[in-house]
Short mmCIF file of C-alpha atoms and ligand atoms in Angstrom, two decimals:
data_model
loop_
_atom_site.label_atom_id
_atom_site.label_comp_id
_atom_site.label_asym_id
_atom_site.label_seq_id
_atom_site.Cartn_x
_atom_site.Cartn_y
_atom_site.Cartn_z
CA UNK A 15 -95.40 -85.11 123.85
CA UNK A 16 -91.94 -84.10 124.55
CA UNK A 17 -90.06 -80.95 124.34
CA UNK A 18 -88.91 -79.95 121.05
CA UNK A 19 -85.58 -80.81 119.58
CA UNK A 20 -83.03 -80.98 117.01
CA UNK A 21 -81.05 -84.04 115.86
CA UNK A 22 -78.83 -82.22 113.40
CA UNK A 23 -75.51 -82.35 115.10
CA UNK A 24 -75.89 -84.98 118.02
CA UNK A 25 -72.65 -84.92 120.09
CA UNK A 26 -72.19 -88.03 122.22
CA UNK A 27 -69.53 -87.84 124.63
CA UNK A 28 -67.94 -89.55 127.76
CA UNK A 29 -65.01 -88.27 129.99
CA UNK A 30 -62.80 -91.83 127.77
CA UNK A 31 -63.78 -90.01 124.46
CA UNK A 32 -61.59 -86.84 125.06
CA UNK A 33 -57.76 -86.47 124.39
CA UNK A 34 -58.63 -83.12 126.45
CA UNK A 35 -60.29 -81.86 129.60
CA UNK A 36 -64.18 -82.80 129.09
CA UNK A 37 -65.89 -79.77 129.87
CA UNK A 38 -63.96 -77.67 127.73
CA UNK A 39 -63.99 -80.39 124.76
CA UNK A 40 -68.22 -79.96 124.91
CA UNK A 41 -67.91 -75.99 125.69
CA UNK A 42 -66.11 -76.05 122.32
CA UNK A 43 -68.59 -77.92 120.79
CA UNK A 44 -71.76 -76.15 121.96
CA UNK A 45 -69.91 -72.80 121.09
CA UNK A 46 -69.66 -74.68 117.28
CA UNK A 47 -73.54 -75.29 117.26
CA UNK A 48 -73.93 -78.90 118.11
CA UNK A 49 -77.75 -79.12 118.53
CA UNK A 50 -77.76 -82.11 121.24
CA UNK A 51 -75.65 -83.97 123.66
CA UNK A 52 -75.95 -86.93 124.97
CA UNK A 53 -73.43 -87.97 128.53
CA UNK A 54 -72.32 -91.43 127.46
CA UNK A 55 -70.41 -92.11 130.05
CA UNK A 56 -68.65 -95.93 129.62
CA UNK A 57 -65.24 -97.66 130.11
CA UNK A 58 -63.19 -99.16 132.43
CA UNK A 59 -61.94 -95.89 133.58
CA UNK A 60 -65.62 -93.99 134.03
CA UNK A 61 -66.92 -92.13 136.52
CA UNK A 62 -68.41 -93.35 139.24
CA UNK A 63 -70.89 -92.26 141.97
CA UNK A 64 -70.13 -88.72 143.33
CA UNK A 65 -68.12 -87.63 140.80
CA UNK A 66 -70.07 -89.40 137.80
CA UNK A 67 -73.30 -87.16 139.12
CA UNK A 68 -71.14 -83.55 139.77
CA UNK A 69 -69.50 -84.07 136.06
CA UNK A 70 -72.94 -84.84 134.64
CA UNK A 71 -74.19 -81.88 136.33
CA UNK A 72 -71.20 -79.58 134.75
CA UNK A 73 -71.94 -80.70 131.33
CA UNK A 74 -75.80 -79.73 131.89
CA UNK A 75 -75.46 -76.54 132.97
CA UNK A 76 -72.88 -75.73 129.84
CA UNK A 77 -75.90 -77.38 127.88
CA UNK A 78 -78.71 -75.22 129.71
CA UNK A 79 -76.22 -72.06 128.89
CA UNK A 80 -76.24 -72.69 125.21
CA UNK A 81 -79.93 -73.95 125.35
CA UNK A 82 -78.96 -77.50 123.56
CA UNK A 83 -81.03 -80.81 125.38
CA UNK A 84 -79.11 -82.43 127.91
CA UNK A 85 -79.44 -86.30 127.26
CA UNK A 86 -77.99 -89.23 129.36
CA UNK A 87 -77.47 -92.81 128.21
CA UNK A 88 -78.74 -95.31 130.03
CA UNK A 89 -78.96 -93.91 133.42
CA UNK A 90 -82.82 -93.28 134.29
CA UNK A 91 -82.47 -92.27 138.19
CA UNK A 92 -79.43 -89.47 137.24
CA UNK A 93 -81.55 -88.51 134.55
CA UNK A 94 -84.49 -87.77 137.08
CA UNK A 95 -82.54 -86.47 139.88
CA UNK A 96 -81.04 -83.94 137.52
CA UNK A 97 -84.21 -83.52 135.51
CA UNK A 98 -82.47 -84.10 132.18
CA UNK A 99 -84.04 -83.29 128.85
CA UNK A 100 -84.06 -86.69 128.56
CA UNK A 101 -83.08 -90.25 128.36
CA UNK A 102 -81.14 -92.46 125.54
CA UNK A 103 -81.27 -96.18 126.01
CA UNK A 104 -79.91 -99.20 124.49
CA UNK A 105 -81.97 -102.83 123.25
CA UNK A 106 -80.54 -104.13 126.74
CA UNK A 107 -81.31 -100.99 128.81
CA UNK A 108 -84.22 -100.24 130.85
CA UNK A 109 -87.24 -100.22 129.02
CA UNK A 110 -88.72 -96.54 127.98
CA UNK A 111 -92.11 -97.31 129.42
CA UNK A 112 -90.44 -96.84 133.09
CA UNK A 113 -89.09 -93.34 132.06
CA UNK A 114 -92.07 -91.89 130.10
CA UNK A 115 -95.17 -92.57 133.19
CA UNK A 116 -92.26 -90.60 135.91
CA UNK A 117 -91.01 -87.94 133.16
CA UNK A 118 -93.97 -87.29 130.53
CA UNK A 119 -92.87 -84.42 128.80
CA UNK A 120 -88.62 -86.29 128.74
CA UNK A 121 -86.70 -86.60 125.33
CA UNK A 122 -86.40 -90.79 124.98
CA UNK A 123 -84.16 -91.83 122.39
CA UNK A 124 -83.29 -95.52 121.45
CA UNK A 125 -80.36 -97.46 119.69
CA UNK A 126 -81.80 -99.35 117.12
CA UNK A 127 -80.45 -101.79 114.86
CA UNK A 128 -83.30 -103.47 112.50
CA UNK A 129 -86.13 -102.56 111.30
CA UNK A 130 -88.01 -105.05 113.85
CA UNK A 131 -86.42 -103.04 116.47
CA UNK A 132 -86.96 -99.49 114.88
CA UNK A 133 -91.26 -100.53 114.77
CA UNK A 134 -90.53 -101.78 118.55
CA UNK A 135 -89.50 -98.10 119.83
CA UNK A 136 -92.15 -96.66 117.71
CA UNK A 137 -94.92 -98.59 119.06
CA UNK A 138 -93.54 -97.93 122.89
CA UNK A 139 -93.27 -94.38 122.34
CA UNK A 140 -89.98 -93.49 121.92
CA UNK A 141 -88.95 -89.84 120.37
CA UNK A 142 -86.20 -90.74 118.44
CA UNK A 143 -84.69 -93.55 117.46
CA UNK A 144 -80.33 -93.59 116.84
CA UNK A 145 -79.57 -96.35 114.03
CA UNK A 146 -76.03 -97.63 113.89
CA UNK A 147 -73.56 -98.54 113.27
CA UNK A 148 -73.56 -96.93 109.95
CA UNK A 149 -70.18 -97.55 109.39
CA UNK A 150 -67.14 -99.56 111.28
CA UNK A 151 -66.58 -97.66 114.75
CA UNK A 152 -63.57 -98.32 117.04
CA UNK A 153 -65.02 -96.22 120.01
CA UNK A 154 -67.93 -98.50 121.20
CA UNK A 155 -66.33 -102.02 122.33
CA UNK A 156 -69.42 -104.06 121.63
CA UNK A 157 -70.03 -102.58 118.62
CA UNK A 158 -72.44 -104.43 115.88
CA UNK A 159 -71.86 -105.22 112.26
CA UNK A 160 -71.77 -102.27 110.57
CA UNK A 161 -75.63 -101.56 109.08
CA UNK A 162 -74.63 -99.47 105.98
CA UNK A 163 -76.90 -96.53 104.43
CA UNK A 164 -79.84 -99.14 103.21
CA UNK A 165 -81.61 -99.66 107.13
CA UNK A 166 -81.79 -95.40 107.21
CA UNK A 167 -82.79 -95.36 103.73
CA UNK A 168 -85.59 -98.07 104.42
CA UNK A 169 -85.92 -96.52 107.88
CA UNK A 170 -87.06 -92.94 106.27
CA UNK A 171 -89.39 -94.48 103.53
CA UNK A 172 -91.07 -96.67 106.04
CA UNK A 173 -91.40 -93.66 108.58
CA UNK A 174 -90.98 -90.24 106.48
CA UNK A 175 -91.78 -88.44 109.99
CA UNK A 176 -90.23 -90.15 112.57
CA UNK A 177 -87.07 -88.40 113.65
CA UNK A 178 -84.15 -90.89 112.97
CA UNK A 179 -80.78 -90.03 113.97
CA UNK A 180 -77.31 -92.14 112.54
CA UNK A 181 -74.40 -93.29 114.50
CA UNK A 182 -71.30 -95.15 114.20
CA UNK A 183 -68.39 -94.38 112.30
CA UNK A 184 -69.65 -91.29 110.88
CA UNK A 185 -66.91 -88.57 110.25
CA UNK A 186 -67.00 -84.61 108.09
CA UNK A 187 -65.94 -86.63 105.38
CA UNK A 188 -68.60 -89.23 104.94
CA UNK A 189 -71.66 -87.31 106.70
CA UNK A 190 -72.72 -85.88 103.73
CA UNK A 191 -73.70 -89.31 102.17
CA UNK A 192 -75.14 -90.48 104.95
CA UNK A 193 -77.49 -86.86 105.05
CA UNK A 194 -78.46 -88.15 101.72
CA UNK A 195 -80.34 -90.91 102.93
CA UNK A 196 -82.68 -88.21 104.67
CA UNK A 197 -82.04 -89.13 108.42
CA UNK A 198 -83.00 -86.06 111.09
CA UNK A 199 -79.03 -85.74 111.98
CA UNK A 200 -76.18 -87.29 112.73
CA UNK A 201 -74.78 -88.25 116.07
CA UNK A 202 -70.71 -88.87 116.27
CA UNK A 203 -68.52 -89.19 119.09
CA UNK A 204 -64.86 -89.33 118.11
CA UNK A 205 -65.54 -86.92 114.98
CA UNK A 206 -65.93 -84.18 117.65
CA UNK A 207 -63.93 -85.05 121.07
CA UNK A 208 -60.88 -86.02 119.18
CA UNK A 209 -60.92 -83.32 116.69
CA UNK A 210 -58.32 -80.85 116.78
CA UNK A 211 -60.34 -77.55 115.47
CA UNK A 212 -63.73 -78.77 116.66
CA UNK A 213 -65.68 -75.39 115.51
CA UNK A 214 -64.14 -76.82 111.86
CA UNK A 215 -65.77 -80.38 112.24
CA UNK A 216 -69.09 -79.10 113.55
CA UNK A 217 -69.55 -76.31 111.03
CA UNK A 218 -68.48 -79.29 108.41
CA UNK A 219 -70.76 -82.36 109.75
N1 3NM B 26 -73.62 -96.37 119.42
P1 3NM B 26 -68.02 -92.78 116.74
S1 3NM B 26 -72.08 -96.82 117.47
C1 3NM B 26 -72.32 -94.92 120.92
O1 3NM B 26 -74.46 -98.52 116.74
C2 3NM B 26 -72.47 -95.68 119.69
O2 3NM B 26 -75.73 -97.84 118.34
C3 3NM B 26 -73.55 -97.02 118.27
O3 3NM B 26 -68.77 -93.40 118.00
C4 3NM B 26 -74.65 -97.86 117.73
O4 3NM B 26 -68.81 -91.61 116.30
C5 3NM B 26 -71.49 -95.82 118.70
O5 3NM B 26 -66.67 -92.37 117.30
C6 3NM B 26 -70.13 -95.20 118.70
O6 3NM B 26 -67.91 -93.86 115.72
C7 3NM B 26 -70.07 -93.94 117.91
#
């Protein structure tokens, strides 16, 4: 069993993702009462190394100070050396049965995309699983087809108490459709880092 958490407002963020310095783009948005973040960090320009692992640390300890879970994508061995909350992987990232025997009581999300896939994480023990995209998103390069609302409205009938998260595209304006379809949260990237009054689009997601 993992700790507890909240998928209400998932912030997902990488140093590309912000028109502004980083640390004071998620300070804003922890102050606003996101209720998870996830370090996605991806790009051509990333960080690497060194300063990939002193950044990542930076953003925990603003997420310890606000007591919000501390997720990284795709990065298992920075995730243990820091002793994240926990772990978010992708279809092509390494499987979740590596992290869950060295970090039993870890957060493990997963992106899913079908319903095949979302019965996949389930049965291997993931926490949550993220389902996108929802809508058309220009901030992830490899990007699927958008899903639409149907795959979380099948998603929650199917599994009424798995905690389901959605992603992709999702903005103030159109969040409250996609709440309607009964998901745990929403998780947005550019909705929050390139916002220009980010306490506004938290309080409004
Ligand atoms: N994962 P924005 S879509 C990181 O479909 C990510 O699994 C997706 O960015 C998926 O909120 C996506 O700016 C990008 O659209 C989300």
């Amino acid at each position: 069993m993992s700790m507890s958490f909240d998928l209400n407002k998932y912030f997902v963020m990488g140093t590309a993702n912000c028109k502004r310095e980083p640390l004071l783009v998620l300070e804003e948005a922890l102050q606003a009462g996101i209720t998870m973040f996830q370090l996605r960090e991806k790009g051509k320009n990333a960080l690497k190394g060194d300063a990939y692992a002193e950044f990542a640390r930076q953003c925990q300890k603003l997420c310890q100070t606000y007591k919000v879970p501390f997720i990284i994508n795709d990065d298992v061995e920075l995730a243990l050396t820091l002793n994240a909350d926990g772990i978010h992987v992708g279809q092509e990232d390494t499987g979740i049965k590596q992290f869950r025997s060295c970090a039993k009581n870890k957060i493990i999300g997963v992106s899913v995309h079908t319903m095949e896939q979302l019965e996949m994480a389930i049965a291997n023990g993931a926490d949550y699983a993220g389902i996108g995209p929802i809508y058309e998103t220009s901030t992830k390069d490899d990007a699927r087809a958008p899903v639409g609302l149907t795959l979380l409205q099948e998603a929650k009938s199917q599994y009424p108490q798995f905690p389901i998260v959605a992603i992709g595209g999702i903005s103030v304006e159109n969040s409250f459709i996609v709440r309607q379809t009964g998901v745990n949260g929403v998780a947005v990237i550019s909705a929050i880092s390139h916002s220009d009054n980010i306490k506004e689009a938290v309080n409004s997601l």
